[in-house]
């Protein structure tokens, strides 16, 4: 079975309906996808499934992983990854311009459904957003993965080992005795948001001697280079592995849970319920350690996201 990840004719037709909304179907990249543990599904043979994603590395890699899984099952994956902005990607799903995409439970709960407070337990957060989004918007959340792209503080592995730091509580206790080391690098917004530095300081009760503000990408290198001892990071960023940083566990669960889950419109999943079975083992195989490495290969090593996704799917035996 020789396929392309993107259906050229379908892409051309879809572009006519999506270009007005700023969406662009990506150029075709010929790719052979052979079944592995994901076997052909008769009900999905030749079915066009348009896969979207947001415009950052992790989302694009996850989008390609979904496309490869669907192709192995016999569907015709149309690539609409790399949509500019969370709201645009969400609208594309709700509006039917894409059929499925990976989404984060915390984003769904706080940004799309408009709740003020997250639920600290990841299972409870998933179940709450799954129920509410289905009822309000007809969006189905398939079983979530262990990928949890939330906020945390990080330091270098060397500093963490030297001072026996594994959790945010460890950090707080250390800084109370060593206030000269309470130097933090954070984003400007994080420095003042209630669910950022003010809130987390209140919960963990740690001192801050100096706060330095950076863009998101610069914080990782600032930590690694000694500009600050601690910095705000996203827990699945590939630069964590690339720069040998240690993420400190948010042991009091202050930050929202952002577990990744495939989201699909109910009417589409009702027509093709087999999609849930295809994606279930893929979601189960993903966790923070896996996605950090995949993100690193793109952001640090400079590899193409589709090659990284394909290699992972082969290594896991999902495709051949």
GROMACS .gro file of N, CA, C and O in nm, residues 67-166:
model
  400
   67UNK      N    1  -0.153   1.139   1.184
   67UNK     CA    2  -0.166   1.112   1.041
   67UNK      C    3  -0.108   0.976   1.004
   67UNK      O    4  -0.168   0.899   0.927
   68UNK      N    5   0.007   0.945   1.059
   68UNK     CA    6   0.071   0.816   1.030
   68UNK      C    7  -0.014   0.701   1.081
   68UNK      O    8  -0.026   0.597   1.015
   69UNK      N    9  -0.073   0.716   1.199
   69UNK     CA   10  -0.160   0.613   1.253
   69UNK      C   11  -0.281   0.591   1.164
   69UNK      O   12  -0.320   0.476   1.135
   70UNK      N   13  -0.342   0.700   1.120
   70UNK     CA   14  -0.461   0.690   1.034
   70UNK      C   15  -0.427   0.629   0.899
   70UNK      O   16  -0.503   0.549   0.845
   71UNK      N   17  -0.312   0.666   0.844
   71UNK     CA   18  -0.269   0.608   0.715
   71UNK      C   19  -0.248   0.458   0.728
   71UNK      O   20  -0.286   0.381   0.640
   72UNK      N   21  -0.186   0.415   0.840
   72UNK     CA   22  -0.164   0.272   0.860
   72UNK      C   23  -0.296   0.197   0.868
   72UNK      O   24  -0.306   0.080   0.827
   73UNK      N   25  -0.400   0.263   0.919
   73UNK     CA   26  -0.532   0.201   0.929
   73UNK      C   27  -0.609   0.204   0.799
   73UNK      O   28  -0.716   0.144   0.789
   74UNK      N   29  -0.553   0.273   0.697
   74UNK     CA   30  -0.617   0.274   0.567
   74UNK      C   31  -0.684   0.404   0.529
   74UNK      O   32  -0.732   0.420   0.417
   75UNK      N   33  -0.689   0.499   0.623
   75UNK     CA   34  -0.751   0.629   0.593
   75UNK      C   35  -0.657   0.713   0.508
   75UNK      O   36  -0.537   0.684   0.494
   76UNK      N   37  -0.711   0.819   0.450
   76UNK     CA   38  -0.634   0.913   0.371
   76UNK      C   39  -0.618   1.040   0.453
   76UNK      O   40  -0.711   1.121   0.463
   77UNK      N   41  -0.502   1.058   0.517
   77UNK     CA   42  -0.479   1.171   0.605
   77UNK      C   43  -0.448   1.296   0.525
   77UNK      O   44  -0.355   1.297   0.444
   78UNK      N   45  -0.526   1.400   0.548
   78UNK     CA   46  -0.502   1.530   0.485
   78UNK      C   47  -0.440   1.621   0.591
   78UNK      O   48  -0.496   1.637   0.700
   79UNK      N   49  -0.324   1.678   0.559
   79UNK     CA   50  -0.246   1.750   0.658
   79UNK      C   51  -0.284   1.897   0.665
   79UNK      O   52  -0.265   1.972   0.570
   80UNK      N   53  -0.336   1.938   0.781
   80UNK     CA   54  -0.361   2.079   0.807
   80UNK      C   55  -0.297   2.119   0.939
   80UNK      O   56  -0.352   2.197   1.016
   81UNK      N   57  -0.177   2.063   0.965
   81UNK     CA   58  -0.104   2.100   1.084
   81UNK      C   59  -0.049   2.242   1.070
   81UNK      O   60  -0.052   2.300   0.963
   82UNK      N   61   0.000   2.295   1.183
   82UNK     CA   62   0.067   2.426   1.185
   82UNK      C   63  -0.030   2.543   1.163
   82UNK      O   64   0.000   2.640   1.094
   83UNK      N   65  -0.148   2.533   1.227
   83UNK     CA   66  -0.245   2.643   1.222
   83UNK      C   67  -0.200   2.750   1.321
   83UNK      O   68  -0.164   2.721   1.435
   84UNK      N   69  -0.206   2.873   1.279
   84UNK     CA   70  -0.152   2.984   1.358
   84UNK      C   71  -0.246   3.019   1.474
   84UNK      O   72  -0.348   3.083   1.454
   85UNK      N   73  -0.210   2.978   1.595
   85UNK     CA   74  -0.284   3.017   1.714
   85UNK      C   75  -0.383   2.913   1.762
   85UNK      O   76  -0.449   2.845   1.684
   86UNK      N   77  -0.396   2.903   1.895
   86UNK     CA   78  -0.487   2.806   1.956
   86UNK      C   79  -0.632   2.830   1.916
   86UNK      O   80  -0.706   2.736   1.885
   87UNK      N   81  -0.675   2.955   1.917
   87UNK     CA   82  -0.815   2.984   1.886
   87UNK      C   83  -0.850   2.949   1.743
   87UNK      O   84  -0.959   2.899   1.715
   88UNK      N   85  -0.757   2.974   1.650
   88UNK     CA   86  -0.781   2.939   1.510
   88UNK      C   87  -0.791   2.788   1.492
   88UNK      O   88  -0.877   2.739   1.417
   89UNK      N   89  -0.703   2.715   1.560
   89UNK     CA   90  -0.707   2.569   1.549
   89UNK      C   91  -0.836   2.514   1.609
   89UNK      O   92  -0.899   2.424   1.552
   90UNK      N   93  -0.875   2.568   1.721
   90UNK     CA   94  -1.000   2.524   1.783
   90UNK      C   95  -1.120   2.554   1.693
   90UNK      O   96  -1.209   2.470   1.676
   91UNK      N   97  -1.124   2.674   1.636
   91UNK     CA   98  -1.234   2.709   1.547
   91UNK      C   99  -1.239   2.616   1.426
   91UNK      O  100  -1.347   2.576   1.382
   92UNK      N  101  -1.121   2.581   1.374
   92UNK     CA  102  -1.116   2.491   1.259
   92UNK      C  103  -1.180   2.357   1.291
   92UNK      O  104  -1.248   2.297   1.206
   93UNK      N  105  -1.161   2.308   1.413
   93UNK     CA  106  -1.222   2.181   1.454
   93UNK      C  107  -1.372   2.196   1.469
   93UNK      O  108  -1.449   2.117   1.413
   94UNK      N  109  -1.414   2.296   1.545
   94UNK     CA  110  -1.557   2.315   1.571
   94UNK      C  111  -1.632   2.341   1.441
   94UNK      O  112  -1.745   2.294   1.421
   95UNK      N  113  -1.569   2.415   1.350
   95UNK     CA  114  -1.633   2.455   1.225
   95UNK      C  115  -1.630   2.346   1.118
   95UNK      O  116  -1.689   2.361   1.013
   96UNK      N  117  -1.556   2.237   1.143
   96UNK     CA  118  -1.552   2.127   1.048
   96UNK      C  119  -1.446   2.141   0.941
   96UNK      O  120  -1.444   2.063   0.845
   97UNK      N  121  -1.354   2.235   0.954
   97UNK     CA  122  -1.246   2.247   0.857
   97UNK      C  123  -1.139   2.141   0.879
   97UNK      O  124  -1.066   2.105   0.785
   98UNK      N  125  -1.126   2.095   1.002
   98UNK     CA  126  -1.044   1.977   1.032
   98UNK      C  127  -1.132   1.878   1.107
   98UNK      O  128  -1.236   1.914   1.163
   99UNK      N  129  -1.090   1.752   1.107
   99UNK     CA  130  -1.169   1.647   1.170
   99UNK      C  131  -1.119   1.609   1.309
   99UNK      O  132  -1.198   1.565   1.393
  100UNK      N  133  -0.990   1.623   1.330
  100UNK     CA  134  -0.938   1.592   1.464
  100UNK      C  135  -0.808   1.667   1.486
  100UNK      O  136  -0.739   1.706   1.393
  101UNK      N  137  -0.774   1.685   1.614
  101UNK     CA  138  -0.645   1.741   1.653
  101UNK      C  139  -0.618   1.707   1.799
  101UNK      O  140  -0.711   1.678   1.875
  102UNK      N  141  -0.492   1.709   1.836
  102UNK     CA  142  -0.455   1.693   1.977
  102UNK      C  143  -0.481   1.824   2.049
  102UNK      O  144  -0.451   1.932   1.997
  103UNK      N  145  -0.535   1.816   2.168
  103UNK     CA  146  -0.562   1.934   2.248
  103UNK      C  147  -0.523   1.905   2.392
  103UNK      O  148  -0.500   1.790   2.430
  104UNK      N  149  -0.515   2.009   2.473
  104UNK     CA  150  -0.472   1.997   2.612
  104UNK      C  151  -0.589   2.024   2.705
  104UNK      O  152  -0.664   2.120   2.686
  105UNK      N  153  -0.601   1.941   2.808
  105UNK     CA  154  -0.718   1.948   2.896
  105UNK      C  155  -0.731   2.084   2.963
  105UNK      O  156  -0.840   2.140   2.972
  106UNK      N  157  -0.620   2.138   3.010
  106UNK     CA  158  -0.625   2.268   3.075
  106UNK      C  159  -0.666   2.379   2.981
  106UNK      O  160  -0.741   2.470   3.018
  107UNK      N  161  -0.619   2.372   2.857
  107UNK     CA  162  -0.657   2.472   2.757
  107UNK      C  163  -0.806   2.465   2.729
  107UNK      O  164  -0.874   2.567   2.720
  108UNK      N  165  -0.857   2.343   2.714
  108UNK     CA  166  -1.000   2.328   2.689
  108UNK      C  167  -1.084   2.383   2.803
  108UNK      O  168  -1.183   2.453   2.781
  109UNK      N  169  -1.043   2.353   2.925
  109UNK     CA  170  -1.119   2.393   3.044
  109UNK      C  171  -1.115   2.544   3.067
  109UNK      O  172  -1.217   2.608   3.089
  110UNK      N  173  -0.996   2.600   3.060
  110UNK     CA  174  -0.977   2.741   3.097
  110UNK      C  175  -1.001   2.836   2.979
  110UNK      O  176  -1.066   2.939   2.995
  111UNK      N  177  -0.949   2.801   2.862
  111UNK     CA  178  -0.955   2.893   2.748
  111UNK      C  179  -1.083   2.880   2.667
  111UNK      O  180  -1.145   2.980   2.630
  112UNK      N  181  -1.122   2.756   2.635
  112UNK     CA  182  -1.237   2.737   2.546
  112UNK      C  183  -1.369   2.733   2.622
  112UNK      O  184  -1.470   2.784   2.574
  113UNK      N  185  -1.370   2.670   2.739
  113UNK     CA  186  -1.494   2.660   2.816
  113UNK      C  187  -1.510   2.772   2.918
  113UNK      O  188  -1.619   2.791   2.972
  114UNK      N  189  -1.403   2.844   2.946
  114UNK     CA  190  -1.414   2.966   3.024
  114UNK      C  191  -1.420   2.951   3.174
  114UNK      O  192  -1.460   3.044   3.245
  115UNK      N  193  -1.378   2.836   3.226
  115UNK     CA  194  -1.377   2.819   3.372
  115UNK      C  195  -1.258   2.894   3.432
  115UNK      O  196  -1.152   2.908   3.370
  116UNK      N  197  -1.278   2.943   3.554
  116UNK     CA  198  -1.174   3.024   3.619
  116UNK      C  199  -1.069   2.940   3.690
  116UNK      O  200  -0.952   2.980   3.697
  117UNK      N  201  -1.110   2.828   3.745
  117UNK     CA  202  -1.017   2.748   3.827
  117UNK      C  203  -1.000   2.609   3.767
  117UNK      O  204  -1.097   2.540   3.737
  118UNK      N  205  -0.875   2.564   3.752
  118UNK     CA  206  -0.851   2.428   3.705
  118UNK      C  207  -0.875   2.328   3.816
  118UNK      O  208  -0.882   2.364   3.934
  119UNK      N  209  -0.885   2.202   3.778
  119UNK     CA  210  -0.893   2.094   3.875
  119UNK      C  211  -0.753   2.035   3.891
  119UNK      O  212  -0.687   2.006   3.791
  120UNK      N  213  -0.706   2.016   4.014
  120UNK     CA  214  -0.567   1.976   4.034
  120UNK      C  215  -0.536   1.833   3.994
  120UNK      O  216  -0.421   1.802   3.961
  121UNK      N  217  -0.634   1.746   3.994
  121UNK     CA  218  -0.612   1.605   3.957
  121UNK      C  219  -0.631   1.589   3.807
  121UNK      O  220  -0.733   1.631   3.751
  122UNK      N  221  -0.534   1.526   3.740
  122UNK     CA  222  -0.541   1.521   3.594
  122UNK      C  223  -0.658   1.438   3.543
  122UNK      O  224  -0.718   1.472   3.440
  123UNK      N  225  -0.692   1.331   3.612
  123UNK     CA  226  -0.807   1.251   3.570
  123UNK      C  227  -0.937   1.328   3.587
  123UNK      O  228  -1.023   1.328   3.497
  124UNK      N  229  -0.952   1.395   3.699
  124UNK     CA  230  -1.072   1.476   3.720
  124UNK      C  231  -1.080   1.590   3.618
  124UNK      O  232  -1.188   1.622   3.569
  125UNK      N  233  -0.965   1.651   3.587
  125UNK     CA  234  -0.965   1.758   3.489
  125UNK      C  235  -1.006   1.707   3.352
  125UNK      O  236  -1.086   1.769   3.281
  126UNK      N  237  -0.954   1.591   3.314
  126UNK     CA  238  -0.990   1.531   3.185
  126UNK      C  239  -1.140   1.499   3.180
  126UNK      O  240  -1.208   1.532   3.083
  127UNK      N  241  -1.189   1.435   3.284
  127UNK     CA  242  -1.330   1.395   3.283
  127UNK      C  243  -1.422   1.516   3.281
  127UNK      O  244  -1.526   1.516   3.214
  128UNK      N  245  -1.383   1.624   3.350
  128UNK     CA  246  -1.466   1.744   3.353
  128UNK      C  247  -1.470   1.812   3.216
  128UNK      O  248  -1.577   1.852   3.168
  129UNK      N  249  -1.355   1.825   3.151
  129UNK     CA  250  -1.352   1.891   3.020
  129UNK      C  251  -1.418   1.803   2.915
  129UNK      O  252  -1.486   1.852   2.824
  130UNK      N  253  -1.401   1.672   2.927
  130UNK     CA  254  -1.464   1.580   2.831
  130UNK      C  255  -1.616   1.593   2.837
  130UNK      O  256  -1.682   1.605   2.732
  131UNK      N  257  -1.671   1.595   2.957
  131UNK     CA  258  -1.816   1.603   2.972
  131UNK      C  259  -1.869   1.739   2.924
  131UNK      O  260  -1.969   1.746   2.850
  132UNK      N  261  -1.804   1.847   2.966
  132UNK     CA  262  -1.855   1.981   2.934
  132UNK      C  263  -1.842   2.013   2.786
  132UNK      O  264  -1.933   2.073   2.726
  133UNK      N  265  -1.730   1.974   2.723
  133UNK     CA  266  -1.709   2.008   2.582
  133UNK      C  267  -1.802   1.929   2.491
  133UNK      O  268  -1.849   1.979   2.389
  134UNK      N  269  -1.831   1.806   2.529
  134UNK     CA  270  -1.927   1.727   2.452
  134UNK      C  271  -2.066   1.788   2.461
  134UNK      O  272  -2.136   1.802   2.360
  135UNK      N  273  -2.105   1.824   2.581
  135UNK     CA  274  -2.240   1.879   2.601
  135UNK      C  275  -2.257   2.014   2.532
  135UNK      O  276  -2.359   2.038   2.467
  136UNK      N  277  -2.160   2.100   2.543
  136UNK     CA  278  -2.173   2.235   2.489
  136UNK      C  279  -2.142   2.245   2.340
  136UNK      O  280  -2.208   2.320   2.267
  137UNK      N  281  -2.039   2.172   2.296
  137UNK     CA  282  -1.986   2.196   2.162
  137UNK      C  283  -1.981   2.074   2.071
  137UNK      O  284  -1.938   2.084   1.957
  138UNK      N  285  -2.022   1.958   2.123
  138UNK     CA  286  -2.019   1.839   2.040
  138UNK      C  287  -1.879   1.790   2.008
  138UNK      O  288  -1.856   1.727   1.906
  139UNK      N  289  -1.783   1.818   2.098
  139UNK     CA  290  -1.645   1.775   2.079
  139UNK      C  291  -1.616   1.659   2.174
  139UNK      O  292  -1.639   1.667   2.295
  140UNK      N  293  -1.564   1.550   2.117
  140UNK     CA  294  -1.530   1.431   2.195
  140UNK      C  295  -1.380   1.435   2.227
  140UNK      O  296  -1.297   1.458   2.138
  141UNK      N  297  -1.347   1.412   2.353
  141UNK     CA  298  -1.209   1.399   2.397
  141UNK      C  299  -1.180   1.250   2.414
  141UNK      O  300  -1.237   1.185   2.502
  142UNK      N  301  -1.091   1.196   2.331
  142UNK     CA  302  -1.052   1.056   2.345
  142UNK      C  303  -0.961   1.042   2.468
  142UNK      O  304  -0.912   1.141   2.521
  143UNK      N  305  -0.940   0.920   2.516
  143UNK     CA  306  -0.859   0.900   2.638
  143UNK      C  307  -0.727   0.976   2.633
  143UNK      O  308  -0.655   0.972   2.533
  144UNK      N  309  -0.698   1.043   2.743
  144UNK     CA  310  -0.581   1.132   2.744
  144UNK      C  311  -0.451   1.054   2.760
  144UNK      O  312  -0.448   0.941   2.809
  145UNK      N  313  -0.343   1.117   2.717
  145UNK     CA  314  -0.211   1.058   2.732
  145UNK      C  315  -0.144   1.112   2.857
  145UNK      O  316  -0.192   1.206   2.921
  146UNK      N  317  -0.029   1.056   2.891
  146UNK     CA  318   0.048   1.104   3.006
  146UNK      C  319   0.126   1.230   2.973
  146UNK      O  320   0.188   1.290   3.063
  147UNK      N  321   0.127   1.271   2.845
  147UNK     CA  322   0.191   1.398   2.809
  147UNK      C  323   0.119   1.511   2.882
  147UNK      O  324  -0.002   1.529   2.865
  148UNK      N  325   0.192   1.585   2.963
  148UNK     CA  326   0.132   1.692   3.042
  148UNK      C  327   0.218   1.817   3.026
  148UNK      O  328   0.318   1.836   3.096
  149UNK      N  329   0.181   1.902   2.932
  149UNK     CA  330   0.260   2.018   2.894
  149UNK      C  331   0.218   2.139   2.978
  149UNK      O  332   0.151   2.230   2.930
  150UNK      N  333   0.259   2.136   3.105
  150UNK     CA  334   0.220   2.243   3.196
  150UNK      C  335   0.343   2.324   3.237
  150UNK      O  336   0.455   2.301   3.188
  151UNK      N  337   0.323   2.420   3.324
  151UNK     CA  338   0.433   2.500   3.377
  151UNK      C  339   0.506   2.424   3.488
  151UNK      O  340   0.450   2.338   3.555
  152UNK      N  341   0.631   2.463   3.507
  152UNK     CA  342   0.709   2.414   3.621
  152UNK      C  343   0.832   2.503   3.634
  152UNK      O  344   0.861   2.585   3.546
  153UNK      N  345   0.904   2.485   3.743
  153UNK     CA  346   1.036   2.547   3.755
  153UNK      C  347   1.141   2.442   3.721
  153UNK      O  348   1.124   2.323   3.749
  154UNK      N  349   1.251   2.489   3.662
  154UNK     CA  350   1.361   2.400   3.630
  154UNK      C  351   1.492   2.464   3.674
  154UNK      O  352   1.502   2.587   3.688
  155UNK      N  353   1.591   2.381   3.694
  155UNK     CA  354   1.726   2.425   3.722
  155UNK      C  355   1.821   2.331   3.649
  155UNK      O  356   1.775   2.239   3.579
  156UNK      N  357   1.949   2.353   3.658
  156UNK     CA  358   2.040   2.261   3.593
  156UNK      C  359   2.049   2.130   3.673
  156UNK      O  360   2.027   2.129   3.795
  157UNK      N  361   2.082   2.024   3.602
  157UNK     CA  362   2.100   1.896   3.671
  157UNK      C  363   2.210   1.908   3.776
  157UNK      O  364   2.199   1.852   3.886
  158UNK      N  365   2.316   1.981   3.746
  158UNK     CA  366   2.427   1.994   3.841
  158UNK      C  367   2.383   2.065   3.968
  158UNK      O  368   2.416   2.021   4.080
  159UNK      N  369   2.308   2.175   3.953
  159UNK     CA  370   2.262   2.250   4.070
  159UNK      C  371   2.163   2.166   4.152
  159UNK      O  372   2.168   2.164   4.275
  160UNK      N  373   2.075   2.095   4.082
  160UNK     CA  374   1.977   2.011   4.150
  160UNK      C  375   2.044   1.899   4.228
  160UNK      O  376   2.006   1.869   4.342
  161UNK      N  377   2.144   1.836   4.167
  161UNK     CA  378   2.215   1.728   4.236
  161UNK      C  379   2.292   1.780   4.357
  161UNK      O  380   2.293   1.719   4.464
  162UNK      N  381   2.354   1.896   4.339
  162UNK     CA  382   2.435   1.954   4.447
  162UNK      C  383   2.351   1.983   4.571
  162UNK      O  384   2.397   1.964   4.684
  163UNK      N  385   2.225   2.026   4.549
  163UNK     CA  386   2.141   2.068   4.660
  163UNK      C  387   2.021   1.976   4.684
  163UNK      O  388   1.931   2.011   4.759
  164UNK      N  389   2.022   1.860   4.618
  164UNK     CA  390   1.919   1.758   4.638
  164UNK      C  391   1.778   1.814   4.614
  164UNK      O  392   1.689   1.806   4.699
  165UNK      N  393   1.758   1.871   4.497
  165UNK     CA  394   1.631   1.934   4.461
  165UNK      C  395   1.556   1.848   4.360
  165UNK      O  396   1.606   1.823   4.250
  166UNK      N  397   1.438   1.803   4.399
  166UNK     CA  398   1.355   1.725   4.307
  166UNK      C  399   1.214   1.780   4.294
  166UNK      O  400   1.147   1.755   4.195
   0.00000   0.00000   0.00000
